[in-house]
Backbone as numpy.savetxt, mean C-alpha at the origin, in Angstrom:
# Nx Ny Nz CAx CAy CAz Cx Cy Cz
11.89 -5.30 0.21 10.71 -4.47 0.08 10.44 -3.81 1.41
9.42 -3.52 1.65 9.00 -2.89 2.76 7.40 -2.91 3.31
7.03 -1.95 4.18 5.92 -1.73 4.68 4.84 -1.41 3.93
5.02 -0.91 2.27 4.37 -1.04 1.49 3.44 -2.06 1.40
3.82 -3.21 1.55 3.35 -4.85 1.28 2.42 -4.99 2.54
2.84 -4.62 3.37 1.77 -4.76 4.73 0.58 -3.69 3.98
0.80 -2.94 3.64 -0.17 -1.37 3.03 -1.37 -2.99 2.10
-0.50 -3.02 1.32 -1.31 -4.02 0.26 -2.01 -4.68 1.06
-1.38 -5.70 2.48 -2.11 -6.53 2.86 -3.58 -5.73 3.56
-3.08 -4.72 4.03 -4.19 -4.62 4.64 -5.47 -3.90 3.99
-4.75 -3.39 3.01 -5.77 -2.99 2.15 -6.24 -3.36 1.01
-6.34 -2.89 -0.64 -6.73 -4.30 -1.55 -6.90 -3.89 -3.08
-7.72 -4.37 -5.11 -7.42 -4.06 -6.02 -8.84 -3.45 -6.36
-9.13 -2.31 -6.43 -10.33 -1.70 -6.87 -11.18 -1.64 -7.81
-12.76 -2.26 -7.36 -13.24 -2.31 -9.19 -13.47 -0.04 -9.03
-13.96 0.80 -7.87 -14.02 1.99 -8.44 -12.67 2.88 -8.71
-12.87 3.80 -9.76 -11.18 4.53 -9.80 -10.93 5.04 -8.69
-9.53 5.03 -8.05 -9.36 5.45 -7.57 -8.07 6.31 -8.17
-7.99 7.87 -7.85 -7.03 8.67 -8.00 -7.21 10.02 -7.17
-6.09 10.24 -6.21 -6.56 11.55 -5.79 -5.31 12.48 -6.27
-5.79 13.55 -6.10 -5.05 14.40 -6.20 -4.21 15.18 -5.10
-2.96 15.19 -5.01 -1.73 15.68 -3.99 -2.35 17.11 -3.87
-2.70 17.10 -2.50 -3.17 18.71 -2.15 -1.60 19.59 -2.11
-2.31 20.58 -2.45 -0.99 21.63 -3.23 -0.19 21.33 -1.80
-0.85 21.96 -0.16 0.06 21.86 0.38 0.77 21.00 1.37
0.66 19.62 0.59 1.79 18.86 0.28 2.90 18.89 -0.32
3.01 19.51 -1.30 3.72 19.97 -2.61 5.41 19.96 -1.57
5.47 20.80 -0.68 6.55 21.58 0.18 7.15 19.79 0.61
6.32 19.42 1.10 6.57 17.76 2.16 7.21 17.26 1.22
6.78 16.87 0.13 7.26 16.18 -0.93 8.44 16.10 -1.45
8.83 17.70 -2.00 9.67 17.92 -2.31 10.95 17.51 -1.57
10.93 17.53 -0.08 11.75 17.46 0.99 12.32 15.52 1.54
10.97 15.22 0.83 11.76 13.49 0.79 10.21 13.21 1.70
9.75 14.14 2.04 8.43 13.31 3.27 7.64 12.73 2.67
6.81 12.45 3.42 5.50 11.56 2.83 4.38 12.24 3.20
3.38 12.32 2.14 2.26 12.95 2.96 1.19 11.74 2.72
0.52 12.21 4.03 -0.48 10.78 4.39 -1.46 11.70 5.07
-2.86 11.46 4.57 -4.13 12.07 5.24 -4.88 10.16 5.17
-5.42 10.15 6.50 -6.55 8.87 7.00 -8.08 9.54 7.48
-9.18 9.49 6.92 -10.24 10.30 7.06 -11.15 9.07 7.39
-12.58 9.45 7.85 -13.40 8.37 8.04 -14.12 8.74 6.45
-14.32 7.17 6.16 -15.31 7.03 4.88 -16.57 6.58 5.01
-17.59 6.00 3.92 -18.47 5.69 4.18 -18.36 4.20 4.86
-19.59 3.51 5.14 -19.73 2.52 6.05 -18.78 1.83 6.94
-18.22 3.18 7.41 -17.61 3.12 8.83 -15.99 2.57 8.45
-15.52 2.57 7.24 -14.34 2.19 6.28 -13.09 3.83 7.00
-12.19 3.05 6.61 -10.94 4.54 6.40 -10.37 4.48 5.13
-10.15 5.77 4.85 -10.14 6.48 3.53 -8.30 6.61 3.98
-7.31 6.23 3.18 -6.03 6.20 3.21 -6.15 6.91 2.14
-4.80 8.38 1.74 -4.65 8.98 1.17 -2.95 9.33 1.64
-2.15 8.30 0.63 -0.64 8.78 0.78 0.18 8.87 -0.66
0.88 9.90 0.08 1.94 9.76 -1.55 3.45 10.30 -0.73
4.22 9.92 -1.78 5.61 9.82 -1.79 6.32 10.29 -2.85
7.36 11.17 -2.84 8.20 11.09 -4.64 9.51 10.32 -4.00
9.87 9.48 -4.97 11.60 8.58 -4.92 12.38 8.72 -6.41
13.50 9.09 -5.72 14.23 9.21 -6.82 14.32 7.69 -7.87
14.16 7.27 -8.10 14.36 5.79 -8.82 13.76 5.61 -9.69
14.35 4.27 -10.29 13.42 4.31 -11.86 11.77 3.31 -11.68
10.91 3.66 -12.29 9.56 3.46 -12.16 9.83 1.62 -11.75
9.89 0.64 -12.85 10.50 -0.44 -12.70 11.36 -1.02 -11.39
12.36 0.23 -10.74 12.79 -0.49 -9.30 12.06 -0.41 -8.36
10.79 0.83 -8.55 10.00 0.82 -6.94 8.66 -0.16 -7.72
8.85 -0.25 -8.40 7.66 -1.49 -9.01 7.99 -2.65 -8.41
9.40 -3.09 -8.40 9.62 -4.87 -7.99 9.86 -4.69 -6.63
9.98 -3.27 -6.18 9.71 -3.28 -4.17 8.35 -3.11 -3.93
7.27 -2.81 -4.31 5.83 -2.61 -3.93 5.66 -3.83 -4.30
5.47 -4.75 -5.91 5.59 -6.23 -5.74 6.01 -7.45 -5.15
7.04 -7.29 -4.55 7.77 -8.19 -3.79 6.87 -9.38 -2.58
6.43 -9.90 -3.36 6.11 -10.74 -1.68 6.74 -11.53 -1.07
7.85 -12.43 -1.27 8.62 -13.20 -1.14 9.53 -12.47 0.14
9.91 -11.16 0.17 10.56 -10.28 0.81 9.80 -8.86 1.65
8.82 -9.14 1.20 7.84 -8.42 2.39 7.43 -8.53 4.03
8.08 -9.67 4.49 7.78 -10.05 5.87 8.97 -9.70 6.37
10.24 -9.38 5.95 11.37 -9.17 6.48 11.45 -7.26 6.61
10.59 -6.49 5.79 10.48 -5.13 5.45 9.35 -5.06 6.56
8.37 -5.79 6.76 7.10 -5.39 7.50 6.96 -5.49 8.77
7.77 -5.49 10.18 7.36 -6.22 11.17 5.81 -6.82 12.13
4.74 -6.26 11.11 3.62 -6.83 10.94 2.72 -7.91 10.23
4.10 -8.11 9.16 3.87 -8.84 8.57 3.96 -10.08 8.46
3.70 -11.07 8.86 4.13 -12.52 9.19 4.12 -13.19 8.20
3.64 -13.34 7.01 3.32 -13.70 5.49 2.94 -13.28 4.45
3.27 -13.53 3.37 2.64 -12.88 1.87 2.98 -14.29 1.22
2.25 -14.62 0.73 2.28 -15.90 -0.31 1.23 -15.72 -1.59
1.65 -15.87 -2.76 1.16 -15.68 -3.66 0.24 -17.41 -3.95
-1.05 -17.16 -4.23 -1.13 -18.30 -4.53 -1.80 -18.60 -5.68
-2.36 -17.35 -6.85 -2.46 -17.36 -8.07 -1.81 -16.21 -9.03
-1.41 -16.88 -9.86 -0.44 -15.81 -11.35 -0.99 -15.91 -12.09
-1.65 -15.02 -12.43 -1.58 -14.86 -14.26 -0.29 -15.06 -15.15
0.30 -16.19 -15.77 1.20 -16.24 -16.74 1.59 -15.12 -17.53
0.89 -14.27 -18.01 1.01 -12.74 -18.47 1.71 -11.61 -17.51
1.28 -11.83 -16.37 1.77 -10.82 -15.42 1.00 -9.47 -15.09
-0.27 -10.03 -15.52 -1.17 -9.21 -15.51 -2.17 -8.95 -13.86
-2.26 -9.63 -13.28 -2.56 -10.08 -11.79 -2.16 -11.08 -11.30
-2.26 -11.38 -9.52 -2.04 -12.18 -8.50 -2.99 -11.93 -7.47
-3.23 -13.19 -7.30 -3.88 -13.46 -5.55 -3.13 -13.60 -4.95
-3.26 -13.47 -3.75 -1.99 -13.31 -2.59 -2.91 -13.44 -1.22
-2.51 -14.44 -0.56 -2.72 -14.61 1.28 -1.50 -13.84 1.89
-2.36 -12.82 3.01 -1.19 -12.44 4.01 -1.47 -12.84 4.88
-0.66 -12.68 6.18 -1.55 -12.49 7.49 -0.36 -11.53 8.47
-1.20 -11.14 9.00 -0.62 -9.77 9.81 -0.98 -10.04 11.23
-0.21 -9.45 12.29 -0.18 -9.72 13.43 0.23 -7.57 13.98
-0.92 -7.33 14.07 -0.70 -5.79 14.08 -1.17 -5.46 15.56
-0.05 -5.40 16.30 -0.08 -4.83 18.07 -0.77 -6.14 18.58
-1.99 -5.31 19.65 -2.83 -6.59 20.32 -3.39 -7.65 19.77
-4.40 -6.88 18.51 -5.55 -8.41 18.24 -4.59 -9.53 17.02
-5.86 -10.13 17.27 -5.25 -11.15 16.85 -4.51 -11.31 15.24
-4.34 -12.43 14.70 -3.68 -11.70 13.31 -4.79 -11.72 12.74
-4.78 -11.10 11.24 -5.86 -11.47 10.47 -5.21 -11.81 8.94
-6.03 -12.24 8.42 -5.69 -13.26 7.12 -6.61 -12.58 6.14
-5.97 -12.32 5.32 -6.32 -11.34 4.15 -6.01 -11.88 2.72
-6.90 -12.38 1.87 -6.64 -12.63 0.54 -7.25 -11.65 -0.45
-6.45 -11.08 -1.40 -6.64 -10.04 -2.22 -6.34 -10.66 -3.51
-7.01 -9.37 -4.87 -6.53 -9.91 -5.84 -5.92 -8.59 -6.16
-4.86 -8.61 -6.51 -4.00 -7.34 -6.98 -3.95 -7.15 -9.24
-4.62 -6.33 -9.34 -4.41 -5.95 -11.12 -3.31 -5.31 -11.35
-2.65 -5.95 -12.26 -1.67 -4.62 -12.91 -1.37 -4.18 -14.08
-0.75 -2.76 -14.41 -0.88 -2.36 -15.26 0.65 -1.58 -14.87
1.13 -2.82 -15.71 3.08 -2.85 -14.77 3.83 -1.30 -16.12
4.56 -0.71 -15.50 4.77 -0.18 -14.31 4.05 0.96 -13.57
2.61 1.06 -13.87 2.33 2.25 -13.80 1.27 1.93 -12.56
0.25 1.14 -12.51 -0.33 0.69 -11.58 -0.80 -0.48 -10.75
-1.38 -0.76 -9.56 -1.58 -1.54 -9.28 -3.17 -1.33 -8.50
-4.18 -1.83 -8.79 -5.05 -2.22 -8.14 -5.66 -3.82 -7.84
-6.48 -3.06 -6.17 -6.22 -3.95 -5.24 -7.84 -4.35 -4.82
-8.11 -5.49 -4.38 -9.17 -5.85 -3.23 -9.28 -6.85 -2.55
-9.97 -6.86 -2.02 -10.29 -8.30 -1.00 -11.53 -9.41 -1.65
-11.02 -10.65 -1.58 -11.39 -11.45 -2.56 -11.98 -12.68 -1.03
-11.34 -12.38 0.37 -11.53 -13.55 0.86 -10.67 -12.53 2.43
-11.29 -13.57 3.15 -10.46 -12.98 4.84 -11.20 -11.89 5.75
-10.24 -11.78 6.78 -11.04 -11.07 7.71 -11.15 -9.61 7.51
-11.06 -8.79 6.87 -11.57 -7.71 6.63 -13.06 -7.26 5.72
-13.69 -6.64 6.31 -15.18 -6.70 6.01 -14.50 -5.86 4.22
-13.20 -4.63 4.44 -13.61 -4.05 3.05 -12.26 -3.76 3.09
-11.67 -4.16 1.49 -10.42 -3.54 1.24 -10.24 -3.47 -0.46
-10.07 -2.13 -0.28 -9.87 -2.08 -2.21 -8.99 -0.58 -2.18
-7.97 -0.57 -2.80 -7.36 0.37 -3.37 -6.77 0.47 -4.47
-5.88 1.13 -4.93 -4.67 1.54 -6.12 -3.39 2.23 -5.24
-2.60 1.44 -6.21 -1.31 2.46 -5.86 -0.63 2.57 -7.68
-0.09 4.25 -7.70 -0.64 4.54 -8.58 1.65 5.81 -8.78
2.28 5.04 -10.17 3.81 5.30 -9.92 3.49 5.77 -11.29
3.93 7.15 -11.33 4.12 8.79 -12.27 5.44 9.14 -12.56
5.64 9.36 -12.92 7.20 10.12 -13.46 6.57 11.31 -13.27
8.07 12.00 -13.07 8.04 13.21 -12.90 9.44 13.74 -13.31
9.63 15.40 -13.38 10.56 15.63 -13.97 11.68 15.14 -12.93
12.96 15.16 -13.56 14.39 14.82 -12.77 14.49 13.41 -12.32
14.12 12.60 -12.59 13.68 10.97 -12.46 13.32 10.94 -11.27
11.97 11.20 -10.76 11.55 10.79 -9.72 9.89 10.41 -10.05
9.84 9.80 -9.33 8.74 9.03 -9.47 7.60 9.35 -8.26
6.62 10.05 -8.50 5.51 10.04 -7.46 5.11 8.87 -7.50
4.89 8.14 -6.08 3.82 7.37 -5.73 2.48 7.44 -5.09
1.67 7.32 -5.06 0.68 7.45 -4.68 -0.40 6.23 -4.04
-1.16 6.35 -3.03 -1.88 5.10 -2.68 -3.08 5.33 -1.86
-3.86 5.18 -2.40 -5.43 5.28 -1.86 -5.98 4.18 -1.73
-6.74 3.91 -0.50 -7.32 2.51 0.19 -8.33 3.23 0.65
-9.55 2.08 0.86 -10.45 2.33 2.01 -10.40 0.54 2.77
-10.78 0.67 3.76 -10.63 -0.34 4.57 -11.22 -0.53 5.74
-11.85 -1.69 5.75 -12.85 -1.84 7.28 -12.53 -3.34 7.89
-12.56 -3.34 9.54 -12.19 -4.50 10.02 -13.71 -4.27 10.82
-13.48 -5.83 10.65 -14.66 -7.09 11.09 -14.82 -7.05 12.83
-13.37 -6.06 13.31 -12.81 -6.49 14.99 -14.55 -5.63 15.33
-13.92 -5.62 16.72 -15.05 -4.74 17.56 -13.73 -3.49 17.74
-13.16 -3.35 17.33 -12.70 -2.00 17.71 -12.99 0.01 17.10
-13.46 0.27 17.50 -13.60 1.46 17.52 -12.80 1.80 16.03
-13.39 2.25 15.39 -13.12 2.67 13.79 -11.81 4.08 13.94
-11.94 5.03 14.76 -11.42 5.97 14.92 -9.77 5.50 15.59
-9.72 4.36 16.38 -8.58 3.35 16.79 -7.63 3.44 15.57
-8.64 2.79 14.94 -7.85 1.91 13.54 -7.58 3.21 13.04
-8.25 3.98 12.17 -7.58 5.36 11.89 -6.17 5.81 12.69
-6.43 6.12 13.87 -5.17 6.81 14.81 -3.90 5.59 14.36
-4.27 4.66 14.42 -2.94 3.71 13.89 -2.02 3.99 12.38
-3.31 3.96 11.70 -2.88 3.95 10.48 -1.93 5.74 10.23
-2.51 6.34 11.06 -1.99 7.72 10.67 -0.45 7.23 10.92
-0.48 6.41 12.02 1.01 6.27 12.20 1.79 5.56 11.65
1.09 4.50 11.05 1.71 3.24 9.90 1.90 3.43 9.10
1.30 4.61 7.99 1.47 4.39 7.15 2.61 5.61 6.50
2.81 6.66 7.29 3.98 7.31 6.74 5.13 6.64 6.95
5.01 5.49 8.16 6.55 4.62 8.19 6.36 3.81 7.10
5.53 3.40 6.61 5.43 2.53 5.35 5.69 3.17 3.80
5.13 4.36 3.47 5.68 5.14 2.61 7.39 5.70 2.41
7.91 6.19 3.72 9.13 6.22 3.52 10.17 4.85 3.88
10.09 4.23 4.07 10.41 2.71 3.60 10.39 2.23 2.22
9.11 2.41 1.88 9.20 2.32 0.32 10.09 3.18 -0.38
10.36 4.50 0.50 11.16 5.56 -0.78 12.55 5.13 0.04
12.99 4.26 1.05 13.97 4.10 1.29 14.57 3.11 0.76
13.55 1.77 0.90 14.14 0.52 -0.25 14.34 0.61 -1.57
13.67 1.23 -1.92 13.37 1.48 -3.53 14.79 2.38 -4.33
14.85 3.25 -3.19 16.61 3.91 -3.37 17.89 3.43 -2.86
17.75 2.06 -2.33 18.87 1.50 -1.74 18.86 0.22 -3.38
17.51 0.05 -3.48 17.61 -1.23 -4.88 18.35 -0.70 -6.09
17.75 0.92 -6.16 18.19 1.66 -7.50 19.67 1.50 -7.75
20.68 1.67 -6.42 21.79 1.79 -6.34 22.76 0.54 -6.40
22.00 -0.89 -6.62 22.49 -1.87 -6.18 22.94 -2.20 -7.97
C-alpha cells in the first residue's frame, strides 16, 4: 500500500457528506498521471484536504491498497503502525489504531472508525486519540478507459501548539506524495 494509509491515519470516517468536485482546471493534471491536491484553512482552525488522482486499475485493486493496514507502515515512512482492532464480520467497517511519527513532534496515536461501501467508498473519523478533528471520505469512480478517479477530502485539526498554517504547508507537501503512491501501488498490484 502506500501513503494513502498515513492520509487515513491522519485524517478519518465522516458522519457530514463529503464530495467535492475536481475543479475543471485540474482536468489537464489529471489526465497527465498528476495529482491534484488543494489544503485550505477550514472552520475551527481544521484543514480542508482536497485531493484526487485517476489510476489506471481496476476499482477492487486500488480498494485492497487504500485498505491495507497490515502493509501500510512499509508504504508510509510516517507511519509506524496501523492495527486494526475492530471488524465488522460483514466487511462493512473497522476501527483501526495508528500512530505516526511525522518530522519533529512527537508521534500521535489516532483511532478512527472507517465505513465502507466496498468498492466505491470509504468514510472516515476519529473515534479516540490525539487529534482534536478528523473525518473524511475517499471516494473510487470509474471512468471511461478503466481508470478510476480517486478522490479524498479530510478536514483535520491537531491538539499540538503548532501554528495551523505549519500543518497546512506540510500537508501541501504530503499529500501529493501520498496520492501518487497510491496511483503507483495500485498499478504495480494491477499488474501482479
Amino acid at each position: 500500500m502506500s501513503r494513502p494509509v498515513l492520509l487515513l491515519a491522519l485524517l478519518g470516517f465522516a458522519t457530514p457528506a463529503f464530495a467535492f468536485d475536481v475543479p475543471q482546471k485540474a482536468e489537464a493534471a489529471l489526465a497527465q498521471g498528476k495529482a491534484f491536491v488543494q489544503v485550505s484553512e477550514a472552520a475551527e482552525g481544521a484543514s480542508l484536504i482536497q485531493a484526487a488522482v485517476d489510476i489506471a486499475a481496476p476499482v477492487e485493486t486500488i480498494w485492497a491498497t487504500v485498505t491495507d493496514c497490515e502493509r501500510a507502515p512499509e508504504m508510509s515512512p510516517n507511519l509506524k503502525s496501523c492495527r486494526v482492532m475492530q471488524r465488522d464480520p460483514a466487511g462493512r467497517w473497522e476501527v483501526r489504531e495508528q500512530i505516526t511519527k511525522p518530522g519533529i513532534i512527537p508521534s500521535l496515536r489516532n483511532v478512527m472508525r472507517a465505513d465502507y461501501e466496498r468498492p466505491r467508498a470509504i468514510r472516515f473519523r476519529k473515534i479516540d486519540g490525539d487529534l482534536r478533528m478528523l473525518e473524511g471520505e475517499w471516494r473510487l469512480t470509474p471512468r471511461a478507459g478503466g481508470v478510476v478517479r480517486v478522490t479524498y477530502e479530510a478536514r483535520m485539526a491537531a491538539n499540538l501548539r503548532i501554528p495551523a498554517a505549519l500543518t497546512r504547508m506540510a500537508l501541501r507537501k504530503e499529500v501529493p506524495v501520498s496520492m501518487a503512491t497510491l496511483r503507483r501501488e495500485s498499478m504495480a498490484r494491477a499488474t501482479r
